[in-house]
Short mmCIF file of C-alpha atoms in Angstrom, two decimals:
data_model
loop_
_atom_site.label_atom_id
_atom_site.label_comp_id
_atom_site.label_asym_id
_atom_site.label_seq_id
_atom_site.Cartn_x
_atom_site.Cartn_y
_atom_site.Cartn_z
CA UNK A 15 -48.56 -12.68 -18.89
CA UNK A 16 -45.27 -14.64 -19.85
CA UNK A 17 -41.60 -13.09 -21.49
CA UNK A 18 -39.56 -9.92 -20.75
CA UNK A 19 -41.68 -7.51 -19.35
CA UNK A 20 -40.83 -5.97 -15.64
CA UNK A 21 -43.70 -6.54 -13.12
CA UNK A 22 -43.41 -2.86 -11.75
CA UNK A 23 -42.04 -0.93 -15.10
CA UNK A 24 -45.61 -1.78 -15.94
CA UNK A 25 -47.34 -0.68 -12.90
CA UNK A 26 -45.29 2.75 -13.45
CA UNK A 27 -46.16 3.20 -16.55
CA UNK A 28 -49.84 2.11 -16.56
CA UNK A 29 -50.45 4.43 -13.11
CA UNK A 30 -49.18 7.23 -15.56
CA UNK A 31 -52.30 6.40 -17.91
CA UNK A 32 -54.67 9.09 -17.27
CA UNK A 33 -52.05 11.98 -18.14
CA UNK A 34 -50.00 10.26 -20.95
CA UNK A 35 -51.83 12.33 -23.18
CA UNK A 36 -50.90 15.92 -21.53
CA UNK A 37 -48.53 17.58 -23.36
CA UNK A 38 -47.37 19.00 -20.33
CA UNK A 39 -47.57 16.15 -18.26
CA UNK A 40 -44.91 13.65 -17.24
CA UNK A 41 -45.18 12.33 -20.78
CA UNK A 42 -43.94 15.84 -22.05
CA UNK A 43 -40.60 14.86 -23.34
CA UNK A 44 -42.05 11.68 -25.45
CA UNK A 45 -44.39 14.27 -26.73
CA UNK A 46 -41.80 16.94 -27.76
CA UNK A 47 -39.72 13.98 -29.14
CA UNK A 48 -42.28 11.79 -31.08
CA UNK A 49 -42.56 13.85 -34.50
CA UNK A 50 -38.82 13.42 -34.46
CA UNK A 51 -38.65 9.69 -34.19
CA UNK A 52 -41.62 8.43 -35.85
CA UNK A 53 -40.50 11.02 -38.95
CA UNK A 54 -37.39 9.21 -38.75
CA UNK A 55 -38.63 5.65 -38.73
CA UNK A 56 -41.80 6.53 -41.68
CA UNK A 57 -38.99 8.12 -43.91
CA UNK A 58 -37.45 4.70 -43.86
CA UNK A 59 -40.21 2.33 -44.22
CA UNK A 60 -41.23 4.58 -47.06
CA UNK A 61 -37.83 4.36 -48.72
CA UNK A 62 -37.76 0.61 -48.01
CA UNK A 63 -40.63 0.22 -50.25
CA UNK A 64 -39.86 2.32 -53.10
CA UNK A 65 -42.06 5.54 -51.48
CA UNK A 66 -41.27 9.18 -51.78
CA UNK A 67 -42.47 11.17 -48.11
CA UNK A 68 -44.00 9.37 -45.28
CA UNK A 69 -46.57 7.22 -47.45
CA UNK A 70 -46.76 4.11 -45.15
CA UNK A 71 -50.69 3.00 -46.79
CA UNK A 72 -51.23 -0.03 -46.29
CA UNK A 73 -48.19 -1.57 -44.98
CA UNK A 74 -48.22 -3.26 -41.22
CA UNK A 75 -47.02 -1.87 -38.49
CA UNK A 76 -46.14 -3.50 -34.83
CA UNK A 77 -45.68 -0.57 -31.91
CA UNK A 78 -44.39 -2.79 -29.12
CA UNK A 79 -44.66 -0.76 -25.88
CA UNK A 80 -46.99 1.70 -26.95
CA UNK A 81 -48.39 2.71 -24.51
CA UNK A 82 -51.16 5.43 -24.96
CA UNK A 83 -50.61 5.31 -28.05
CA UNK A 84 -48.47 8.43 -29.23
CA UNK A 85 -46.64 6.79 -31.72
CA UNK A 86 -49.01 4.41 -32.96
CA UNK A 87 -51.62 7.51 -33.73
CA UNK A 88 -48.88 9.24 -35.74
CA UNK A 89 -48.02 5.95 -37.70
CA UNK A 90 -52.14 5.42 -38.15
CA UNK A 91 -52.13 9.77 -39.47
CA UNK A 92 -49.23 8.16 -42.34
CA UNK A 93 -51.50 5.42 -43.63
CA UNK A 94 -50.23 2.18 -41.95
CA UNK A 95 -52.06 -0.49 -40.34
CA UNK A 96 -51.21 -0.50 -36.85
CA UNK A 97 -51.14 -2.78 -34.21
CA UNK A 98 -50.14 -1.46 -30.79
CA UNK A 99 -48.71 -3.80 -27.99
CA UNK A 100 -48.24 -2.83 -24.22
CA UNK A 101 -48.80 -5.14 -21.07
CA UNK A 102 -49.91 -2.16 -19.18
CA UNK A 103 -53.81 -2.53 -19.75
CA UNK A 104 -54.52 0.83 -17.96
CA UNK A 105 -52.56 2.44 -20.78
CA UNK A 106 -54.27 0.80 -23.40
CA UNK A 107 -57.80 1.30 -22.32
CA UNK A 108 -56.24 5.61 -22.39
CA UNK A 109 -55.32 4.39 -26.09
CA UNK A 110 -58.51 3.29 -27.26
CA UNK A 111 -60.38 5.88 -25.88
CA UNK A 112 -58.33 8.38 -27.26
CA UNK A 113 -58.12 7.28 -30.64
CA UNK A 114 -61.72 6.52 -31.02
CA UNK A 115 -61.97 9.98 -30.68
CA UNK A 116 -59.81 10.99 -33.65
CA UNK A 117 -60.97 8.46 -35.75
CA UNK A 118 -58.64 5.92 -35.84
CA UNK A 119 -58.38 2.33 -36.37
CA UNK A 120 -55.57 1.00 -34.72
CA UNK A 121 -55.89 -2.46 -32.68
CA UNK A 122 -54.52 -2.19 -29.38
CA UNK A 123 -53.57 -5.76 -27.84
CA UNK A 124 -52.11 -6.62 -23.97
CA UNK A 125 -49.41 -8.23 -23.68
CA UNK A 126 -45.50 -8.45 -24.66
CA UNK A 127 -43.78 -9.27 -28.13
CA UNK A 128 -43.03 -13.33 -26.46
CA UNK A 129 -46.26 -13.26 -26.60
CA UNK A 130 -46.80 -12.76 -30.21
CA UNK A 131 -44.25 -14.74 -31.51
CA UNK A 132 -45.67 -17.99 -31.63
CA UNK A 133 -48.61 -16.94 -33.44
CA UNK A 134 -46.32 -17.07 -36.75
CA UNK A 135 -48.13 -12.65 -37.04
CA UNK A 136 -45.24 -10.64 -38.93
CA UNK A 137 -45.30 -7.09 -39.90
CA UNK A 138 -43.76 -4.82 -42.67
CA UNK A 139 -42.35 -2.75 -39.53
CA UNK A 140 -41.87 -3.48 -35.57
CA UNK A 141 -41.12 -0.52 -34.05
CA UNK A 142 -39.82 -0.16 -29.65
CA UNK A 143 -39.60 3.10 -28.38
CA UNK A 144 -38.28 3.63 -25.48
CA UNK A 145 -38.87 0.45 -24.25
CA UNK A 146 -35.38 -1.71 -23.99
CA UNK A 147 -34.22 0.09 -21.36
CA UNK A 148 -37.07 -1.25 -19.01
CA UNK A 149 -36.53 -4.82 -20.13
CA UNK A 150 -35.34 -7.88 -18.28
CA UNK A 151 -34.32 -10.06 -20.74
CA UNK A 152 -33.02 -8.02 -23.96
CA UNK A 153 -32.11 -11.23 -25.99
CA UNK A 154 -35.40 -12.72 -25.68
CA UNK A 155 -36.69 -9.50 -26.51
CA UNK A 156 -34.89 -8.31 -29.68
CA UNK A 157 -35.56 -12.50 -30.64
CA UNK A 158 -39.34 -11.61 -30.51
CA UNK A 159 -39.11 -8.65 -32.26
CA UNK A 160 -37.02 -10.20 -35.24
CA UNK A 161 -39.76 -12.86 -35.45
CA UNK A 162 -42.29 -10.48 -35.49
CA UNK A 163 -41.13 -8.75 -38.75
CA UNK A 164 -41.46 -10.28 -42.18
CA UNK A 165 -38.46 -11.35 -44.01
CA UNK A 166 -36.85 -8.15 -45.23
CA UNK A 167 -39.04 -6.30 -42.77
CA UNK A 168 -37.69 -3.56 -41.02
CA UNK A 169 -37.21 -3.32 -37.00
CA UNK A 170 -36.60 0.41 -35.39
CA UNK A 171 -36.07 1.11 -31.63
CA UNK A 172 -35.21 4.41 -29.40
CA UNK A 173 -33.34 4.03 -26.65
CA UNK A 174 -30.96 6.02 -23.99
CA UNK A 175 -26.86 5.44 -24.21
CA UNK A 176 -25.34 4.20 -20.54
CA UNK A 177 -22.50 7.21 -19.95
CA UNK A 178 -21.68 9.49 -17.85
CA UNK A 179 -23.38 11.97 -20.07
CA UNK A 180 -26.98 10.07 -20.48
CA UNK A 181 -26.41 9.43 -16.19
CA UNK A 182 -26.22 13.55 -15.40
CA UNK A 183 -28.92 14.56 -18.31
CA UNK A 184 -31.48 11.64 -18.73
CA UNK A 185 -31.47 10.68 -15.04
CA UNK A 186 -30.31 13.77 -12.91
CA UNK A 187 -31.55 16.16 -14.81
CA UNK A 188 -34.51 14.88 -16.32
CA UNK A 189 -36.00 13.40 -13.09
CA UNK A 190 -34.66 15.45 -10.11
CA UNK A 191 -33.49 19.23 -11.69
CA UNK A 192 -35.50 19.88 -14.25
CA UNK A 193 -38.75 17.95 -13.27
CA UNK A 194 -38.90 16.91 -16.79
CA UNK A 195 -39.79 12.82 -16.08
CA UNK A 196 -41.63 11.24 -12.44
CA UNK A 197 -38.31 10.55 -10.46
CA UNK A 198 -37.51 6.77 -11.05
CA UNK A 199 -38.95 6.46 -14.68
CA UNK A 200 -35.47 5.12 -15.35
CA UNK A 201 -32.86 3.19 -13.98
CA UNK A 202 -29.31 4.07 -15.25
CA UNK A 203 -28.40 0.67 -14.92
CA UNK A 204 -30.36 -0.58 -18.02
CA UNK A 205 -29.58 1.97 -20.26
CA UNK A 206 -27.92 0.23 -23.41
CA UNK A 207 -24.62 1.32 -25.46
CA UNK A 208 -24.75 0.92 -29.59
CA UNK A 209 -22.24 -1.62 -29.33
CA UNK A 210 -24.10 -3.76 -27.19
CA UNK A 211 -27.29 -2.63 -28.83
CA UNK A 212 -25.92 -3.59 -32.65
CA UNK A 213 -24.48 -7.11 -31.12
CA UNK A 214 -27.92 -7.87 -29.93
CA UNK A 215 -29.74 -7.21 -32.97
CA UNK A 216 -27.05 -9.17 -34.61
CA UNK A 217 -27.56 -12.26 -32.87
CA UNK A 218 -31.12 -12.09 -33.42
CA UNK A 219 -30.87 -12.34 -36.96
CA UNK A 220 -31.44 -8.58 -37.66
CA UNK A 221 -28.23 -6.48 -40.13
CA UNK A 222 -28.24 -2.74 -38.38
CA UNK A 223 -28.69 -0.29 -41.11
CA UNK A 224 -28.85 2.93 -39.84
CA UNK A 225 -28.27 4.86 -36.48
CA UNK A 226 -28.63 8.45 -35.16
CA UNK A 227 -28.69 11.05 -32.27
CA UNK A 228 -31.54 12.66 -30.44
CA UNK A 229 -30.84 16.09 -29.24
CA UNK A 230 -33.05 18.48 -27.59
CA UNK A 231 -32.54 22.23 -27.54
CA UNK A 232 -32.67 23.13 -24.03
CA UNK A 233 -33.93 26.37 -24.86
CA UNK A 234 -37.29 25.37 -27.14
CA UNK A 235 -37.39 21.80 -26.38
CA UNK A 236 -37.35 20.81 -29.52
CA UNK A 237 -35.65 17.46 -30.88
CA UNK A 238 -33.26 17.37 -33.71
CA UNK A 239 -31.57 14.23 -35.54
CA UNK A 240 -27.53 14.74 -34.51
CA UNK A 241 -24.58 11.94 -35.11
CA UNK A 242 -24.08 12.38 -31.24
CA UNK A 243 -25.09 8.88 -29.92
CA UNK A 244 -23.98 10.11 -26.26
CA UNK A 245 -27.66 10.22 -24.67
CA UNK A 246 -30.89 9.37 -27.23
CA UNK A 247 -30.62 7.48 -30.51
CA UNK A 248 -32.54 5.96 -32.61
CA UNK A 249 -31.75 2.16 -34.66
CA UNK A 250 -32.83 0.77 -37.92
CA UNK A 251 -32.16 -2.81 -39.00
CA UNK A 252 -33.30 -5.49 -41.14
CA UNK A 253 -34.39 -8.78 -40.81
CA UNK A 254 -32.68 -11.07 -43.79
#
């Protein structure tokens, strides 16, 4: 397996493969978030191609870190054509299985977007969620990702602000208070800013079109699209 992806992030994630699909397991808050973000990303793609809704028949769709497969299955429910990407094959083979049993096509392939790229594949819409923020080499991974998506194609990813805010909710709280995430599903470290976020897109040939806030309601744990960037947020851009 070549490009950005972190020996041991997959190891985490992949030894996480037989509950990712318990909506009270230590998936929960990627469950309670996902109508949220991939509502947010399908309303897009739709508009992009001249589509009231969340109409996404037909068009292609690249879910780069997907993991079990949460996301892809609720892009697959809209009408796309999905590919899903992980290099954790434990989580992939919890992917198939699971959407074989709901019916759904979606072709699950190991291995990392640098991977990809040289195969000249592009896609209507490359999606990463969640994902940056375990990477080792961002450039070379928002590069991939831009080559992945057809000219005018549309690139989306989720990912957690680096403050003092994201440090004492996303980290702290998430992982050692609350319980919410396995302690050490993220380093603090790698958490990106917009700024450096937008730049990086930039550089890889992608024009940032949109941006938003994540919020949860502590009290029904339920996400909500905000303009406060300070922990989750979401990013749309556009390859020229």
């Amino acid at each position: 397996m070549t490009g950005t992806a972190v020996e041991a992030e997959i190891r985490k994630f992949g030894a996480l493969a037989d509950r990712w699909w318990d909506p009270d397991g230590p998936m929960r808050p990627l469950h309670r978030m996902n109508p949220l973000r991939t509502g947010w990303i399908a309303d897009r793609i739709a508009r992009a191609h001249g589509r009231t809704g969340r109409d996404l028949s037909g068009l292609t769709l690249l879910d780069v870190g997907c993991g079990a497969g949460l996301a892809s299955e609720a892009f697959a429910r809209m009408g796309a054509r999905v590919t899903g990407l992980d290099a954790a094959g434990e989580a992939l083979e919890a992917a198939r299985a699971h959407g074989a049993a709901g019916g759904l096509e979606i072709a699950y392939r190991e291995g990392t977007p640098e991977d990809l790229a040289p195969t000249n594949e592009t896609y209507d819409a490359v999606v990463a969620l969640e994902v940056i923020e375990h990477v080792e080499d961002r450039a070379a991974f928002l590069g991939a990702l831009a080559a992945l998506a057809k000219p005018g194609g549309q690139v989306f990813l989720s990912t957690l602000n680096r403050t003092a805010r994201s440090f004492l909710m996303a980290k702290v709280g998430a992982e050692y208070v609350l319980r919410m995430l396995p302690v050490g599903t993220h380093d603090w470290r790698m958490f990106v800013t917009p700024g450096e976020l937008g730049a990086g897109l930039r550089r890889a040939g992608l024009a940032v079109t949109d941006l938003a806030g994540m919020t949860m309601d502590p009290l029904t744990g339920r996400w909500r699209e905000t303009r406060d960037l300070g922990v989750n947020y979401l990013v749309a851009a556009r390859r020229d």
